[in-house]
Short mmCIF file of C-alpha atoms and ligand atoms in Angstrom, two decimals:
data_model
loop_
_atom_site.label_atom_id
_atom_site.label_comp_id
_atom_site.label_asym_id
_atom_site.label_seq_id
_atom_site.Cartn_x
_atom_site.Cartn_y
_atom_site.Cartn_z
CA MET B 425 -56.57 54.99 -147.85
CA HIS B 426 -59.70 54.43 -147.01
CA ASN B 427 -59.83 51.82 -144.20
CA GLN B 428 -64.22 50.95 -144.23
CA ASN B 429 -64.91 48.15 -146.28
CA ASN B 430 -67.94 46.03 -146.94
CA GLY B 431 -69.60 48.20 -143.67
CA THR B 432 -67.47 46.54 -141.48
CA ILE B 433 -65.24 49.30 -139.66
CA THR B 434 -61.85 48.14 -138.46
CA LYS B 435 -60.45 47.79 -135.08
CA SER B 436 -58.24 51.05 -134.98
CA ALA B 437 -60.96 52.98 -137.02
CA LYS B 438 -64.08 52.10 -133.37
CA THR B 439 -60.25 53.29 -131.03
CA ASP B 440 -58.50 55.90 -133.03
CA ARG B 441 -59.72 59.28 -133.90
CA PHE B 442 -59.06 61.40 -137.17
CA GLN B 443 -59.20 58.20 -139.76
CA HIS B 444 -58.31 58.58 -142.80
CA HIS B 445 -61.07 59.11 -145.55
CA ASP B 446 -59.54 59.70 -149.41
CA TYR B 447 -62.24 58.07 -150.54
CA TYR B 448 -60.74 59.06 -154.94
CA GLY B 449 -56.77 58.18 -153.73
CA VAL B 450 -55.86 61.89 -153.46
CA ASP B 451 -53.56 61.36 -151.04
CA GLU B 452 -51.45 59.36 -154.88
CA LEU B 453 -51.27 62.86 -156.37
CA LEU B 454 -49.67 64.01 -153.04
CA THR B 455 -45.98 64.36 -152.53
CA GLU B 456 -43.88 62.80 -149.55
CA GLU B 457 -43.22 66.22 -148.57
CA HIS B 458 -47.03 66.50 -148.11
CA LEU B 459 -47.32 63.55 -146.62
CA LEU B 460 -44.78 63.81 -144.14
CA ALA B 461 -46.24 67.45 -143.46
CA ARG B 462 -49.73 66.20 -142.58
CA GLU B 463 -48.96 63.03 -140.63
CA ALA B 464 -46.42 65.38 -138.32
CA VAL B 465 -49.32 68.30 -138.15
CA ARG B 466 -51.96 65.63 -137.44
CA GLU B 467 -50.08 64.33 -134.79
CA TRP B 468 -50.08 67.49 -133.04
CA VAL B 469 -53.61 68.30 -132.91
CA LYS B 470 -54.33 64.59 -131.34
CA GLN B 471 -51.78 65.69 -128.45
CA GLU B 472 -52.23 69.20 -128.01
CA VAL B 473 -55.56 70.56 -129.49
CA SER B 474 -57.81 67.39 -129.29
CA PRO B 475 -57.34 66.63 -125.30
CA ILE B 476 -57.95 70.37 -124.24
CA ILE B 477 -60.44 72.16 -127.56
CA GLU B 478 -63.90 71.43 -125.77
CA GLU B 479 -62.68 72.69 -122.23
CA TYR B 480 -61.32 75.57 -123.76
CA ALA B 481 -64.39 76.38 -126.21
CA ASP B 482 -66.41 75.93 -123.69
CA LYS B 483 -64.92 78.54 -121.28
CA SER B 484 -64.64 80.75 -124.30
CA LYS B 485 -60.73 80.51 -124.10
CA CYS B 486 -57.86 81.41 -126.25
CA PRO B 487 -55.14 78.35 -126.03
CA THR B 488 -52.18 80.61 -126.27
CA HIS B 489 -49.78 78.56 -124.69
CA LEU B 490 -50.13 77.02 -129.03
CA PHE B 491 -48.60 79.48 -130.24
CA LYS B 492 -45.52 78.68 -129.99
CA GLY B 493 -46.34 74.58 -130.43
CA LEU B 494 -47.47 75.93 -133.67
CA ALA B 495 -44.40 78.01 -135.23
CA GLU B 496 -42.60 74.38 -133.51
CA ILE B 497 -44.44 72.64 -136.07
CA GLY B 498 -43.97 75.13 -139.29
CA ALA B 499 -47.80 76.50 -139.47
CA PHE B 500 -46.80 79.57 -139.19
CA GLY B 501 -46.62 80.76 -143.30
CA PRO B 502 -45.66 77.52 -144.06
CA SER B 503 -45.01 78.22 -147.91
CA LEU B 504 -43.42 81.21 -147.23
CA PRO B 505 -39.22 81.52 -147.98
CA VAL B 506 -37.09 79.94 -145.50
CA GLU B 507 -35.03 82.98 -144.82
CA TYR B 508 -37.73 85.31 -144.25
CA GLY B 509 -39.61 82.97 -140.79
CA GLY B 510 -41.72 80.64 -143.05
CA GLY B 511 -41.56 76.90 -143.73
CA GLY B 512 -40.49 76.74 -147.50
CA MET B 513 -43.25 74.57 -148.40
CA ASP B 514 -45.62 74.06 -151.64
CA GLU B 515 -48.56 75.48 -151.33
CA ILE B 516 -50.39 72.65 -151.09
CA ALA B 517 -48.83 71.83 -147.41
CA TYR B 518 -49.49 74.83 -146.55
CA GLY B 519 -53.05 73.88 -147.70
CA ILE B 520 -53.21 69.86 -146.19
CA ILE B 521 -51.32 71.68 -143.22
CA MET B 522 -54.81 74.21 -142.75
CA GLN B 523 -56.95 71.33 -142.96
CA GLU B 524 -54.75 69.01 -139.66
CA LEU B 525 -55.56 72.61 -138.32
CA GLU B 526 -59.16 72.10 -137.98
CA ARG B 527 -59.52 69.63 -137.86
CA GLY B 528 -58.61 70.54 -134.15
CA ASP B 529 -60.64 73.72 -133.77
CA SER B 530 -61.25 75.73 -136.60
CA GLY B 531 -59.71 78.70 -133.73
CA ILE B 532 -56.33 77.41 -133.68
CA ARG B 533 -56.83 77.39 -137.61
CA SER B 534 -57.58 80.23 -137.57
CA MET B 535 -54.10 81.49 -135.37
CA ALA B 536 -52.17 79.98 -138.01
CA SER B 537 -53.93 81.53 -140.85
CA VAL B 538 -54.00 85.59 -139.65
CA GLN B 539 -49.53 84.91 -138.64
CA GLY B 540 -49.02 83.09 -141.22
CA SER B 541 -51.06 84.78 -144.28
CA LEU B 542 -51.93 87.95 -142.99
CA VAL B 543 -49.47 89.38 -141.02
CA MET B 544 -46.01 87.48 -141.66
CA TYR B 545 -47.08 87.70 -145.83
CA PRO B 546 -47.90 91.51 -146.20
CA ILE B 547 -44.60 92.46 -144.38
CA TYR B 548 -42.44 89.62 -146.82
CA ARG B 549 -44.67 91.25 -149.99
CA PHE B 550 -45.36 94.64 -149.70
CA GLY B 551 -42.19 95.63 -146.65
CA SER B 552 -39.16 97.49 -146.54
CA GLU B 553 -35.64 94.74 -145.90
CA GLU B 554 -35.54 97.06 -142.27
CA GLN B 555 -38.87 95.77 -141.31
CA LYS B 556 -38.66 92.16 -142.99
CA ARG B 557 -35.47 91.77 -140.47
CA LYS B 558 -37.06 93.18 -137.62
CA TYR B 559 -40.14 91.96 -137.66
CA LEU B 560 -41.12 88.08 -139.42
CA PRO B 561 -38.26 86.07 -137.16
CA LYS B 562 -39.99 87.01 -134.35
CA LEU B 563 -42.94 85.80 -136.07
CA GLY B 564 -41.96 82.88 -137.07
CA SER B 565 -40.67 81.83 -133.71
CA GLY B 566 -44.56 82.62 -132.36
CA GLU B 567 -42.17 85.65 -130.20
CA PHE B 568 -44.13 87.58 -130.80
CA ILE B 569 -48.25 87.11 -132.07
CA GLY B 570 -49.99 89.74 -134.87
CA CYS B 571 -53.18 90.80 -136.03
CA PHE B 572 -54.90 92.09 -139.39
CA GLY B 573 -57.15 94.90 -139.13
CA LEU B 574 -59.05 95.43 -142.44
CA THR B 575 -62.60 95.30 -140.94
CA GLU B 576 -64.43 98.79 -139.65
CA PRO B 577 -67.31 98.74 -137.60
CA ASP B 578 -69.42 100.32 -140.77
CA HIS B 579 -67.32 99.04 -143.07
CA GLY B 580 -67.17 94.93 -143.05
CA SER B 581 -67.85 93.27 -146.81
CA ASN B 582 -66.95 96.91 -148.32
CA PRO B 583 -63.24 98.01 -147.30
CA SER B 584 -63.28 100.26 -149.98
CA GLY B 585 -65.21 103.10 -147.64
CA MET B 586 -62.92 102.33 -144.37
CA ILE B 587 -62.45 105.67 -141.98
CA THR B 588 -59.55 104.85 -140.47
CA ASN B 589 -57.15 107.45 -141.96
CA ILE B 590 -53.55 108.90 -141.29
CA LYS B 591 -52.42 111.83 -141.87
CA ASP B 592 -48.45 113.70 -143.06
CA ASP B 593 -46.87 114.96 -139.80
CA GLY B 594 -43.15 114.46 -140.74
CA ASP B 595 -41.07 111.73 -139.41
CA ALA B 596 -44.26 110.45 -138.65
CA TYR B 597 -48.31 109.35 -139.35
CA ILE B 598 -50.69 110.16 -137.27
CA LEU B 599 -53.18 107.42 -137.21
CA ASN B 600 -56.45 107.66 -136.28
CA GLY B 601 -59.34 105.24 -136.06
CA ALA B 602 -61.07 101.40 -135.06
CA LYS B 603 -60.91 98.51 -136.57
CA MET B 604 -63.23 95.36 -135.78
CA TRP B 605 -63.68 91.91 -135.35
CA ILE B 606 -60.40 91.50 -135.03
CA THR B 607 -59.12 88.39 -134.33
CA ASN B 608 -55.48 88.00 -131.62
CA SER B 609 -56.20 91.44 -131.28
CA PRO B 610 -56.02 91.59 -128.20
CA LEU B 611 -53.01 89.31 -127.42
CA ALA B 612 -51.05 91.02 -130.19
CA ASP B 613 -47.54 92.89 -130.32
CA ILE B 614 -48.55 94.26 -133.38
CA ALA B 615 -50.91 95.27 -135.82
CA VAL B 616 -51.19 94.91 -139.94
CA VAL B 617 -53.31 98.03 -140.22
CA TRP B 618 -55.15 99.51 -143.42
CA ALA B 619 -55.80 103.09 -142.92
CA LYS B 620 -56.28 105.83 -146.19
CA ASP B 621 -53.72 108.68 -146.26
CA GLU B 622 -54.60 112.05 -147.04
CA GLU B 623 -54.67 111.12 -150.57
CA GLY B 624 -57.42 108.79 -150.39
CA ALA B 625 -54.93 105.95 -150.75
CA ILE B 626 -55.40 102.68 -148.77
CA ARG B 627 -51.57 102.17 -146.94
CA GLY B 628 -50.60 99.21 -145.20
CA MET B 629 -48.41 99.50 -141.55
CA ILE B 630 -47.59 97.65 -138.43
CA VAL B 631 -47.82 99.48 -135.24
CA GLU B 632 -46.79 98.27 -131.74
CA LYS B 633 -49.10 97.54 -129.12
CA ASP B 634 -46.95 99.65 -126.65
CA TRP B 635 -47.33 102.87 -128.27
CA LYS B 636 -49.58 105.74 -127.11
CA GLY B 637 -53.15 105.64 -127.87
CA PHE B 638 -53.38 102.57 -129.32
CA SER B 639 -55.61 100.05 -127.30
CA ALA B 640 -57.05 96.33 -128.29
CA PRO B 641 -60.37 96.40 -126.09
CA GLU B 642 -61.99 92.07 -126.42
CA ILE B 643 -65.42 91.22 -128.20
CA HIS B 644 -66.91 89.00 -125.75
CA GLY B 645 -70.40 86.99 -126.45
CA LYS B 646 -69.86 84.98 -129.20
CA TRP B 647 -70.85 81.68 -129.97
CA SER B 648 -68.69 80.91 -132.58
CA LEU B 649 -65.08 80.20 -132.24
CA ARG B 650 -64.80 80.36 -128.69
CA ALA B 651 -61.41 79.19 -128.95
CA SER B 652 -59.97 82.37 -130.71
CA ILE B 653 -59.98 85.61 -129.42
CA THR B 654 -61.39 88.35 -131.39
CA GLY B 655 -61.03 92.31 -130.65
CA GLU B 656 -60.96 95.79 -131.92
CA LEU B 657 -57.82 97.83 -132.30
CA VAL B 658 -58.93 101.48 -132.08
CA PHE B 659 -56.33 104.21 -132.11
CA GLU B 660 -56.34 108.07 -130.82
CA ASP B 661 -53.65 109.59 -132.48
CA VAL B 662 -51.39 106.86 -132.19
CA ARG B 663 -47.92 107.86 -133.67
CA VAL B 664 -46.47 105.61 -136.68
CA PRO B 665 -42.84 105.61 -137.83
CA LYS B 666 -43.21 105.95 -141.35
CA GLU B 667 -40.47 103.64 -141.73
CA ASN B 668 -43.45 101.52 -140.35
CA VAL B 669 -44.80 101.98 -143.41
CA PHE B 670 -45.24 99.66 -146.43
CA PRO B 671 -43.54 101.71 -149.13
CA ASP B 672 -44.68 100.50 -151.99
CA VAL B 673 -48.49 99.22 -151.65
CA ARG B 674 -51.24 101.35 -152.03
CA GLY B 675 -55.01 100.45 -152.85
CA LEU B 676 -57.48 98.00 -151.57
CA LYS B 677 -55.52 95.04 -153.66
CA GLY B 678 -52.86 95.16 -150.30
CA PRO B 679 -55.06 93.87 -148.07
CA LEU B 680 -56.89 91.83 -150.69
CA SER B 681 -54.08 89.90 -151.86
CA CYS B 682 -53.63 88.51 -147.96
CA LEU B 683 -57.36 87.80 -148.37
CA SER B 684 -56.27 85.59 -151.02
CA LYS B 685 -53.95 83.70 -149.66
CA ALA B 686 -55.29 83.68 -146.00
CA ARG B 687 -59.02 81.94 -147.87
CA TYR B 688 -56.73 79.40 -150.04
CA GLY B 689 -56.30 78.09 -146.62
CA ILE B 690 -59.37 77.84 -145.56
CA ALA B 691 -60.86 76.31 -148.33
CA TRP B 692 -58.16 73.41 -147.85
CA GLY B 693 -59.01 73.74 -143.84
CA ALA B 694 -62.90 73.57 -144.13
CA ILE B 695 -61.88 70.30 -145.01
CA GLY B 696 -60.58 69.45 -141.83
CA ALA B 697 -63.59 70.41 -139.98
CA ALA B 698 -66.14 68.25 -142.91
CA LEU B 699 -63.71 65.15 -142.02
CA ASP B 700 -64.10 65.52 -138.43
CA CYS B 701 -67.58 65.41 -138.60
CA TYR B 702 -68.31 62.94 -140.79
CA ASP B 703 -65.12 60.95 -138.97
CA SER B 704 -67.67 60.72 -136.37
CA ALA B 705 -70.72 60.85 -137.56
CA LEU B 706 -69.94 57.47 -139.69
CA ARG B 707 -68.06 55.99 -135.41
CA TYR B 708 -71.52 56.76 -134.20
CA SER B 709 -73.87 55.29 -136.98
CA GLN B 710 -72.12 52.05 -136.37
CA GLU B 711 -72.30 51.51 -132.17
CA ARG B 712 -75.94 53.37 -131.64
CA GLU B 713 -78.17 51.07 -132.14
CA GLN B 714 -82.07 51.72 -132.55
CA PHE B 715 -84.81 49.53 -133.05
CA GLY B 716 -82.61 46.54 -132.61
CA LYS B 717 -79.82 47.42 -135.51
CA PRO B 718 -77.33 50.08 -136.12
CA ILE B 719 -78.25 53.19 -137.40
CA GLY B 720 -76.06 53.29 -139.90
CA GLN B 721 -77.92 50.25 -141.51
CA PHE B 722 -81.27 53.01 -142.10
CA GLN B 723 -81.25 54.51 -145.92
CA LEU B 724 -81.81 57.35 -144.27
CA THR B 725 -78.49 57.46 -142.35
CA GLN B 726 -76.57 56.07 -145.16
CA LYS B 727 -77.93 59.05 -147.89
CA LYS B 728 -76.38 61.30 -144.86
CA LEU B 729 -73.06 59.48 -144.98
CA ALA B 730 -72.81 58.84 -148.44
CA GLU B 731 -73.53 62.45 -149.44
CA MET B 732 -71.07 63.43 -146.93
CA ILE B 733 -68.09 61.14 -148.27
CA THR B 734 -69.56 62.88 -151.46
CA GLU B 735 -68.91 66.07 -151.33
CA ILE B 736 -65.37 65.83 -149.27
CA THR B 737 -64.06 64.07 -151.96
CA LYS B 738 -65.41 66.63 -154.40
CA ALA B 739 -63.88 69.11 -152.43
CA GLN B 740 -60.25 67.49 -151.81
CA LEU B 741 -60.70 67.48 -155.82
CA LEU B 742 -61.03 71.38 -155.53
CA ALA B 743 -58.67 72.21 -152.96
CA TRP B 744 -55.79 70.19 -154.39
CA ARG B 745 -56.60 71.36 -158.11
CA LEU B 746 -57.02 74.89 -156.57
CA GLY B 747 -53.17 73.79 -154.56
CA SER B 748 -51.55 73.05 -158.19
CA LEU B 749 -52.48 76.39 -159.74
CA ALA B 750 -51.22 78.50 -156.39
CA ASN B 751 -48.18 75.93 -156.54
CA VAL B 752 -47.61 78.12 -160.41
CA GLY B 753 -48.52 81.45 -159.44
CA LYS B 754 -51.64 80.69 -161.60
CA ALA B 755 -54.75 80.66 -159.04
CA THR B 756 -57.21 83.50 -159.16
CA PRO B 757 -58.31 84.76 -156.74
CA ALA B 758 -61.71 84.54 -158.28
CA GLN B 759 -60.39 80.91 -158.44
CA ILE B 760 -60.15 81.19 -154.16
CA SER B 761 -63.36 82.77 -154.06
CA MET B 762 -65.33 79.66 -154.90
CA ALA B 763 -63.12 77.27 -153.64
CA LYS B 764 -63.46 78.87 -150.21
CA ARG B 765 -67.47 79.32 -150.44
CA ASN B 766 -67.65 76.10 -151.46
CA ASN B 767 -65.56 73.95 -148.92
CA VAL B 768 -67.11 75.83 -146.02
CA HIS B 769 -70.52 75.84 -146.87
CA MET B 770 -69.84 71.66 -147.38
CA ALA B 771 -68.40 71.17 -144.04
CA LEU B 772 -71.34 73.88 -142.28
CA GLN B 773 -73.87 71.40 -144.44
CA ILE B 774 -72.13 68.13 -143.32
CA ALA B 775 -71.68 69.63 -139.34
CA ARG B 776 -75.86 69.46 -139.61
CA GLU B 777 -75.90 66.82 -140.78
CA ALA B 778 -73.59 64.17 -138.71
CA ARG B 779 -75.09 66.73 -135.36
CA GLN B 780 -78.08 64.81 -136.59
CA ILE B 781 -76.84 61.87 -136.86
CA HIS B 782 -75.75 61.65 -133.08
CA GLY B 783 -78.94 62.41 -131.68
CA GLY B 784 -79.46 64.40 -128.25
CA MET B 785 -75.62 63.60 -127.90
CA GLY B 786 -74.85 65.78 -130.63
CA ILE B 787 -75.88 68.83 -129.09
CA THR B 788 -73.03 67.99 -126.11
CA ASN B 789 -68.74 68.04 -126.61
CA GLU B 790 -68.84 64.80 -126.07
CA TYR B 791 -68.25 64.75 -129.97
CA PRO B 792 -67.45 67.43 -131.72
CA CYS B 793 -69.90 68.84 -134.28
CA MET B 794 -71.61 71.51 -132.61
CA ARG B 795 -68.91 72.78 -131.69
CA HIS B 796 -67.71 72.92 -136.07
CA MET B 797 -70.60 73.29 -136.67
CA MET B 798 -70.87 77.08 -134.76
CA ASN B 799 -66.98 77.80 -135.45
CA LEU B 800 -67.95 77.51 -139.24
CA GLU B 801 -70.88 80.27 -139.42
CA THR B 802 -68.22 81.92 -138.51
CA VAL B 803 -65.71 80.58 -141.09
CA LEU B 804 -68.50 81.51 -143.90
CA THR B 805 -68.68 84.57 -142.49
CA TYR B 806 -64.42 85.81 -141.89
CA GLU B 807 -62.26 86.11 -144.74
CA GLY B 808 -65.27 87.70 -147.40
CA THR B 809 -69.17 86.23 -146.64
CA HIS B 810 -70.51 83.26 -148.26
CA ASP B 811 -72.74 85.62 -150.67
CA ILE B 812 -69.53 88.59 -151.66
CA HIS B 813 -67.86 85.12 -152.91
CA LEU B 814 -70.76 83.71 -154.90
CA LEU B 815 -70.53 87.70 -156.34
CA ILE B 816 -67.23 87.71 -156.86
CA THR B 817 -67.78 84.72 -158.75
CA GLY B 818 -70.62 86.06 -160.23
CA MET B 819 -68.81 89.03 -161.38
CA ASP B 820 -66.03 86.71 -162.98
CA VAL B 821 -68.34 84.85 -165.02
CA THR B 822 -70.72 87.74 -166.20
CA GLY B 823 -68.28 90.15 -167.00
CA LEU B 824 -70.23 93.06 -164.76
CA ASN B 825 -69.34 94.06 -161.18
CA ALA B 826 -72.13 93.92 -158.33
CA PHE B 827 -70.48 96.23 -156.54
CA LYS B 828 -70.03 99.35 -158.46
P1 TGC N 124 -61.86 96.34 -156.16
O1 TGC N 124 -62.45 97.52 -157.00
O2 TGC N 124 -62.84 94.97 -157.11
O3 TGC N 124 -60.71 95.81 -156.15
C1 TGC N 124 -60.29 97.08 -156.03
C2 TGC N 124 -58.38 96.52 -156.08
O4 TGC N 124 -58.09 95.38 -155.66
C3 TGC N 124 -58.25 93.61 -156.72
N1 TGC N 124 -58.43 92.89 -156.08
C4 TGC N 124 -56.86 91.89 -156.10
N2 TGC N 124 -56.46 91.79 -155.41
C5 TGC N 124 -55.45 90.66 -154.91
N3 TGC N 124 -56.25 90.00 -154.64
C6 TGC N 124 -57.52 89.35 -154.70
N4 TGC N 124 -58.23 88.89 -154.22
C7 TGC N 124 -58.22 91.17 -155.36
N5 TGC N 124 -59.42 91.46 -155.44
C8 TGC N 124 -59.81 92.23 -156.20
C9 TGC N 124 -58.28 94.49 -157.61
O5 TGC N 124 -57.54 94.41 -159.12
C10 TGC N 124 -58.15 96.01 -157.85
O6 TGC N 124 -56.81 96.65 -158.28
P2 TGC N 124 -56.63 97.80 -158.99
O7 TGC N 124 -55.11 97.41 -159.25
O8 TGC N 124 -57.56 98.09 -160.15
O9 TGC N 124 -56.88 99.17 -157.80
O10 TGC N 124 -62.67 96.05 -154.39
P3 TGC N 124 -64.27 96.71 -153.95
O11 TGC N 124 -63.79 97.57 -153.70
O12 TGC N 124 -64.92 96.50 -156.00
O13 TGC N 124 -64.55 95.20 -153.61
C11 TGC N 124 -64.51 93.97 -154.28
C12 TGC N 124 -65.04 93.09 -153.13
C13 TGC N 124 -66.26 93.31 -152.08
C14 TGC N 124 -65.19 92.38 -153.68
C15 TGC N 124 -63.72 93.33 -151.51
O14 TGC N 124 -63.75 94.17 -150.71
C16 TGC N 124 -64.11 91.97 -150.40
O15 TGC N 124 -63.18 90.93 -150.60
N6 TGC N 124 -64.75 92.32 -149.51
C17 TGC N 124 -64.55 90.98 -148.96
C18 TGC N 124 -64.05 92.19 -147.29
C19 TGC N 124 -63.66 90.70 -146.55
O16 TGC N 124 -62.80 89.61 -147.15
N7 TGC N 124 -62.65 91.35 -145.69
C20 TGC N 124 -61.89 90.27 -144.74
C21 TGC N 124 -61.85 91.30 -143.65
S1 TGC N 124 -60.20 89.63 -142.74
C22 TGC N 124 -61.26 88.20 -142.34
O17 TGC N 124 -62.02 88.09 -142.13
C23 TGC N 124 -59.75 87.89 -141.83
S2 TGC N 124 -60.61 86.32 -139.96
C24 TGC N 124 -59.49 85.90 -139.42
C25 TGC N 124 -59.50 84.70 -139.30
O18 TGC N 124 -58.64 83.48 -140.09
O19 TGC N 124 -59.35 84.27 -138.22
P1 FAD N 125 -71.40 92.29 -143.81
O1 FAD N 125 -70.39 93.27 -144.58
O2 FAD N 125 -72.49 94.42 -143.02
O3 FAD N 125 -72.90 91.53 -144.48
C1 FAD N 125 -74.12 92.07 -143.47
C2 FAD N 125 -74.37 90.81 -145.10
O4 FAD N 125 -74.88 91.28 -145.85
C3 FAD N 125 -73.67 89.94 -145.03
O5 FAD N 125 -74.90 88.29 -145.31
C4 FAD N 125 -73.88 89.64 -146.58
O6 FAD N 125 -73.04 88.91 -148.06
C5 FAD N 125 -74.15 91.24 -146.73
N1 FAD N 125 -73.51 91.41 -148.38
C6 FAD N 125 -73.04 93.26 -147.75
N2 FAD N 125 -72.57 93.30 -148.83
C7 FAD N 125 -73.49 93.03 -149.86
C8 FAD N 125 -73.60 92.98 -151.28
N3 FAD N 125 -73.04 93.54 -152.50
N4 FAD N 125 -74.86 92.16 -151.80
C9 FAD N 125 -74.99 91.16 -151.31
N5 FAD N 125 -74.85 91.10 -150.10
C10 FAD N 125 -74.30 91.87 -149.23
N6 FAD N 125 -61.50 91.32 -140.06
C11 FAD N 125 -60.71 91.53 -140.06
O7 FAD N 125 -60.38 92.59 -140.45
N7 FAD N 125 -59.28 91.76 -139.53
C12 FAD N 125 -59.44 90.06 -138.71
O8 FAD N 125 -58.83 89.13 -137.83
C13 FAD N 125 -60.97 89.19 -138.59
N8 FAD N 125 -61.28 88.21 -137.62
C14 FAD N 125 -62.87 88.28 -137.89
C15 FAD N 125 -62.71 86.47 -136.34
C16 FAD N 125 -64.71 86.70 -136.34
C17 FAD N 125 -64.98 85.94 -135.02
C18 FAD N 125 -65.62 87.23 -137.02
C19 FAD N 125 -66.96 86.55 -136.68
C20 FAD N 125 -64.97 88.06 -137.93
C21 FAD N 125 -63.84 88.57 -138.70
N9 FAD N 125 -63.67 89.72 -139.19
C22 FAD N 125 -62.23 90.32 -139.30
C23 FAD N 125 -64.34 90.38 -140.09
C24 FAD N 125 -65.34 89.82 -140.86
O9 FAD N 125 -63.57 89.44 -142.14
C25 FAD N 125 -66.25 90.33 -141.44
O10 FAD N 125 -66.89 90.09 -140.03
C26 FAD N 125 -66.91 90.30 -142.47
O11 FAD N 125 -65.77 90.65 -144.01
C27 FAD N 125 -68.25 90.85 -142.95
O12 FAD N 125 -68.04 91.93 -142.41
P2 FAD N 125 -69.09 92.50 -141.83
O13 FAD N 125 -69.55 91.51 -140.37
O14 FAD N 125 -69.25 94.12 -141.33
O15 FAD N 125 -70.51 92.13 -142.42
#
């Protein structure tokens, strides 16, 4: 439970990072399994991520050694069946795991989102039995790293316009085109790629890194998500055996249903980043004195903190309810869009306010706010931008489509 009482702070709250802020007792809505998963991942993040993350972000380097650890704590596909390399848990457990990872860093959560929801999930959902058996155990154990290629240089928000294509060539398809902004692509052993066939239908396929004509150059110069590696996917007459193409799915609903799964996780993940910023700002406001008193005693600081915990609490309730709907298969894509948009924007606003509470110190890597803030600029944009999700909600409530 919330451990700040009467404006004072307990000793442990001063010394222990990652305080638990549960203003409305949302924990009472969680099961023993959810709480255990949260504790395990939180502990892992404290041990493995927090001590190194500032340095990796500073150097714009991906801590690749964490892939194995992420697999061991069950962060890859927590809600996929165990026999297919997943964790066999429910959607709320999946969400809570993403929350705890993003408390550490959005880039670490991205590693898990891509592997679990954008690579393992489509193989599980659309793959043949052979594809599942060949790739899922290796992905679940972290032996293989995967990436997901939908976005193209000229087709981001409108993936239906993609020009990456396949042409029939007997027992294989010939793949040509390019994908842009692909998380983990330079490291990936396999890529789940979406391309148009000769009839113009979008098809999904698994492409292996060593295949002739396939390369994945890194994109440099990012000020955001610096501990996550991003690259392109370039296909020049790559021969993709037909057995590597997903047999039954055609159309944009294939990749979009993977995005629904990942966006759901982001709606929870963003709460973790917000909690870390709030936690740091609250602590700082109680320790830092100006004009002879803690800055937390000034009404303007209290306004910031009170609004932060209000928004976090609303986001926690939104995520929990969305998770309850997802558990019974009733979370609609538009409901997921609303939660992704709201919670990421909430986290970004909190990161900015928290940075202000830290004054000049807030721009340094002594505190996590600026790193979260920069990361969240990406999170606001990827998996559908802030405005695209608004238009999805707009379409849902009006029945009128702004995209057509
Ligand atoms: P539209 O005609 O609306 O839909 C085409 C078909 O798809 C169905 N559908 C969905 N199915 C499942 N889940 C969803 N969320 C779905 N949304 C739509 C739809 O019912 C339809 O089915 P059918 O049977 O009628 O064919 O498609 P549109 O071309 O008008 O586009 C709509 C729009 C703009 C909302 C969509 O294109 C969109 O969401 N754009 C945003 C693109 C995006 O999010 N890209 C993300 C790339 S991946 C990424 O960013 C990974 S970051 C990784 C990390 O965490 O590091
Ligand atoms: P654009 O689509 O060009 O949008 C530019 C602006 O125009 C945005 O503000 C947008 O909201 C606005 N806009 C566009 N259309 C409309 C409209 N109809 N109405 C109103 N406004 C509109 N993609 C993958 O496939 N796989 C990945 O692993 C992946 N990882 C990523 C990692 C990072 C670090 C980043 C930055 C991106 C990643 N992406 C990935 C791509 C991401 O999904 C796209 O950047 C995103 O979908 C937006 O596309 P875009 O950048 O081309 O912007």
